[in-house]
Short mmCIF file of C-alpha atoms in Angstrom, two decimals:
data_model
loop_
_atom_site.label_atom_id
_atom_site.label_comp_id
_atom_site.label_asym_id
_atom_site.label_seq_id
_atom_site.Cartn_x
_atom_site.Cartn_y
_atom_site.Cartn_z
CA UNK A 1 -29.62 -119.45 70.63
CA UNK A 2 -26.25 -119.13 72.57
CA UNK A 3 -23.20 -119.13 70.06
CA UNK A 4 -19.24 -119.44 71.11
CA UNK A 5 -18.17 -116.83 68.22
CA UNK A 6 -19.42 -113.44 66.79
CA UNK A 7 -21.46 -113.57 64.45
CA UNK A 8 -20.70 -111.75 61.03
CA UNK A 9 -22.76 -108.86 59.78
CA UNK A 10 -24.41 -111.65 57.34
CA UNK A 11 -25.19 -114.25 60.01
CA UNK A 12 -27.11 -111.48 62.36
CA UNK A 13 -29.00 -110.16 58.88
CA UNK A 14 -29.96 -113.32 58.22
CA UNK A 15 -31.17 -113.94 61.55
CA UNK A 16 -33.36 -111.48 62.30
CA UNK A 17 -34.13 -111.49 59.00
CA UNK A 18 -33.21 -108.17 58.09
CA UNK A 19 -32.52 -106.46 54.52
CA UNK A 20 -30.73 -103.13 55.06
CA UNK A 21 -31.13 -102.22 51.77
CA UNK A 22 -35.13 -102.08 52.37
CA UNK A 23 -36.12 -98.64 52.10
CA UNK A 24 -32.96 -97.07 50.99
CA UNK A 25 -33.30 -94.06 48.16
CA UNK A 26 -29.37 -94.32 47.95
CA UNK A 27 -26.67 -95.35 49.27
CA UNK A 28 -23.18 -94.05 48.85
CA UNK A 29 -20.33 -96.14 50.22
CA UNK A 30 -17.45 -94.73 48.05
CA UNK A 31 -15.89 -97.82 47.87
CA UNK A 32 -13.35 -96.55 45.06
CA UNK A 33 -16.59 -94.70 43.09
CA UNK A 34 -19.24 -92.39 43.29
CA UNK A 35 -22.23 -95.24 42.50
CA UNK A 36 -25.33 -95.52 43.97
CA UNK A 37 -25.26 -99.36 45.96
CA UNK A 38 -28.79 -99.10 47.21
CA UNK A 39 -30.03 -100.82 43.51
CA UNK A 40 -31.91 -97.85 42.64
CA UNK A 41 -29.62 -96.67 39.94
CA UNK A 42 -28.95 -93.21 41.74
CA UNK A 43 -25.41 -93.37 40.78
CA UNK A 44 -23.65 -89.40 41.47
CA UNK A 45 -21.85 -87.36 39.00
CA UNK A 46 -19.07 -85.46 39.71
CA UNK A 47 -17.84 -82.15 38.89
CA UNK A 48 -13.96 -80.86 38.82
CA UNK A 49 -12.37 -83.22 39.94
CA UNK A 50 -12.63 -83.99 43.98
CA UNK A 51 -9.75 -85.88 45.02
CA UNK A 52 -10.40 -89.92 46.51
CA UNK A 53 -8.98 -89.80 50.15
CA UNK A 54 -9.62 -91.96 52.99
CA UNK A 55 -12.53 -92.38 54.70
CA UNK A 56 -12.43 -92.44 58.39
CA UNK A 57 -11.58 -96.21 58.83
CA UNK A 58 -8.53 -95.42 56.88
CA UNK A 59 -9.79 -97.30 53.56
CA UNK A 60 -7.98 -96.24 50.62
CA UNK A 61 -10.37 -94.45 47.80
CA UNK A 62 -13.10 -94.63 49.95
CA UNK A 63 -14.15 -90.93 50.87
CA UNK A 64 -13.79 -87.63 48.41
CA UNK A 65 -12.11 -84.48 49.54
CA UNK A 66 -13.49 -81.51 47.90
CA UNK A 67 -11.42 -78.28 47.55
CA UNK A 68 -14.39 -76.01 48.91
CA UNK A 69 -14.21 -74.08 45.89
CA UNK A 70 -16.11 -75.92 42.92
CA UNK A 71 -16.40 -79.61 43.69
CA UNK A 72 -19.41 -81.22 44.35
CA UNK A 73 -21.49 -84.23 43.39
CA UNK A 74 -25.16 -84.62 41.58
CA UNK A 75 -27.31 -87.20 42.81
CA UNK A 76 -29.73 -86.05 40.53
CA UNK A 77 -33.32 -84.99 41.75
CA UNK A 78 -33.75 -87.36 44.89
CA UNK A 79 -36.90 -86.22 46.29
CA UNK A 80 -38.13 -87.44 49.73
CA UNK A 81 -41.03 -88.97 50.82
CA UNK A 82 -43.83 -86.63 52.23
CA UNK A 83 -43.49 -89.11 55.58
CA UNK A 84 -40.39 -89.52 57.45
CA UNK A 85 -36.76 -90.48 55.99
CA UNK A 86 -33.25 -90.46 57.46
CA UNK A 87 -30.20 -88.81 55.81
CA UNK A 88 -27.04 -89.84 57.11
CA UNK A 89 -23.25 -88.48 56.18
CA UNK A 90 -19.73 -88.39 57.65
CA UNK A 91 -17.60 -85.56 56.75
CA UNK A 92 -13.96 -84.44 58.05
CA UNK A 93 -14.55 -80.54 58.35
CA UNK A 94 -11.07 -78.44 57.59
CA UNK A 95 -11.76 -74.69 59.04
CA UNK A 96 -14.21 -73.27 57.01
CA UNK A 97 -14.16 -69.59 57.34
CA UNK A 98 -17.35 -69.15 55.11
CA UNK A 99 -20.68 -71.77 55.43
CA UNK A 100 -19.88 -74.98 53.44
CA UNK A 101 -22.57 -77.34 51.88
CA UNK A 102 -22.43 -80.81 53.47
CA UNK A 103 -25.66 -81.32 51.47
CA UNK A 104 -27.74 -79.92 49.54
CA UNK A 105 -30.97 -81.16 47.90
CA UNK A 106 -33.53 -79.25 46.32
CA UNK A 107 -33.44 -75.81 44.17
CA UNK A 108 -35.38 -72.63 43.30
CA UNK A 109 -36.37 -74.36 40.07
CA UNK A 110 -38.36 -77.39 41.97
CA UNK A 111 -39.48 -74.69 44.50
CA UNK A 112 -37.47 -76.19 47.38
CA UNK A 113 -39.95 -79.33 46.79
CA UNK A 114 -38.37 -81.91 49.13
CA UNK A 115 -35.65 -79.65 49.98
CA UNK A 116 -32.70 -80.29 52.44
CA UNK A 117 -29.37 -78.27 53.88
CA UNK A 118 -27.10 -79.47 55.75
CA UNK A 119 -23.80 -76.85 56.08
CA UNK A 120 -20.62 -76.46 58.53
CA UNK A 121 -19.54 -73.29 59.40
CA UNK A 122 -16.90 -71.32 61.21
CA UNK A 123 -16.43 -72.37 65.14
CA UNK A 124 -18.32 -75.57 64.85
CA UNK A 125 -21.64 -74.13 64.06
CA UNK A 126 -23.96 -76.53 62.25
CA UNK A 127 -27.36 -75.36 60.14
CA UNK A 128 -29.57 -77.60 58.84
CA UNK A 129 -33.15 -76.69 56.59
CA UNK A 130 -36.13 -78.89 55.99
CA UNK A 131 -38.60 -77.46 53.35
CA UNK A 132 -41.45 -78.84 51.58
CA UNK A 133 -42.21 -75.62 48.98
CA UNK A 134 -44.53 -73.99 51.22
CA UNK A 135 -42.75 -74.04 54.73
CA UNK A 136 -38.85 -74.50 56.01
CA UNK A 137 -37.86 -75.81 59.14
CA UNK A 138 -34.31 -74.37 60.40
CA UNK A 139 -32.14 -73.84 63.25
CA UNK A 140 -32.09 -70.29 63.44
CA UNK A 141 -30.48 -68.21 60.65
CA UNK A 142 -26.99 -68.60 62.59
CA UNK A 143 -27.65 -72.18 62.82
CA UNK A 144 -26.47 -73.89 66.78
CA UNK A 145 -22.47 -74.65 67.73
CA UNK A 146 -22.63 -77.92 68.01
CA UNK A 147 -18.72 -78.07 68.60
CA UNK A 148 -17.62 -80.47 65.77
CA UNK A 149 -13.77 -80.20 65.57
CA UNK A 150 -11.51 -79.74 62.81
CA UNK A 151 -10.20 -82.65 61.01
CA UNK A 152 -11.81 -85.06 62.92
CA UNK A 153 -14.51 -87.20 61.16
CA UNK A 154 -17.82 -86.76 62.54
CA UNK A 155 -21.27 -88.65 62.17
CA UNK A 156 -24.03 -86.11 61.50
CA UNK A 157 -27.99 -87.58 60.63
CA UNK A 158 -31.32 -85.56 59.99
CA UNK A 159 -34.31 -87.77 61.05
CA UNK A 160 -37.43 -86.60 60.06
CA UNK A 161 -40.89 -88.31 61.50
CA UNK A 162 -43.35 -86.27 58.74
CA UNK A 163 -43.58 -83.59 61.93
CA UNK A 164 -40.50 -82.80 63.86
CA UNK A 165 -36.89 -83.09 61.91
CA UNK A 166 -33.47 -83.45 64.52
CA UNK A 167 -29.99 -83.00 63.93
CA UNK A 168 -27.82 -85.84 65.46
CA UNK A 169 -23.90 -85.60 65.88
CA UNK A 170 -22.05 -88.47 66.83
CA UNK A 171 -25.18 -89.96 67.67
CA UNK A 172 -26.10 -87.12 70.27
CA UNK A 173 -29.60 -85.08 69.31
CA UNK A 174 -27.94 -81.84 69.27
CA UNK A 175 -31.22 -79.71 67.83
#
């Protein structure tokens, strides 16, 4: 087929026949609230008080900025599949000094059972951890500069094929 427009998001979905909710655990827009759009019921709770912001296309109420101190989110226990998944997050780093928790799934208490890190530090250094209770994947206990600048929203996904887990930025495999 040969069309003399672009085709919406919906036309091209329905075209290849594509559901891109198929397979989600959770997804997190922050469209004006912390729910959980996938249809899953994962909906986030959050604790004192990070403030709505804009997210990187400039839509009002649509990202959180957290004070680095004590706000975070709960998504609850969201444990993984033993095969492969995809976690995917932007985030707007502001010169941490100390390693801050992009995410963070999995505790002591569930013996690191499905268990991911994801954390920006000083001088763009990015470290990531895969565990599944009995072994942890890292990059290195420094974790790897992967030069992500200050306040400037980057792209960062963990894929993970059930052998090998890599660290994207900005759509480059950067470990």
């Amino acid at each position: 087929r040969i069309y003399n427009r672009d085709l919406n998001a919906t036309e091209i979905s329905n075209l290849a026949k594509f559901d891109p909710y198929k397979g989600l655990l959770a997804y997190y827009p922050f469209s004006g609230s912390p729910d959980d759009l996938s249809g899953n019921g994962r909906t986030t709770t959050v604790h004192s008080n990070p403030v709505k912001a804009n997210d990187r296309n400039a839509n009002n109420n649509s990202a959180y900025n957290f004070d680095g101190t004590d706000d975070y989110m709960n998504m609850g226990q969201v444990l993984f599949p033993n095969n492969a998944f995809t976690v995917s997050v932007w985030a707007q780093p502001t010169n941490p000094s100390q390693w801050k928790h992009i995410i963070e799934i999995g505790t002591v208490a569930n013996g690191y059972r499905g268990a991911l890190r994801l954390q920006l530090g000083e001088q763009g250094r990015t470290y990531f951890a895969l565990s599944d209770g009995t072994d942890a994947a890292t990059n290195g206990p420094a974790g790897k500069i992967t030069n992500w600048t200050n306040d400037v929203w980057t792209h960062f996904l963990i894929s993970y094929d059930g052998k090998q887990a890599i660290l994207y930025q900005n759509g480059v495999a950067v470990d």
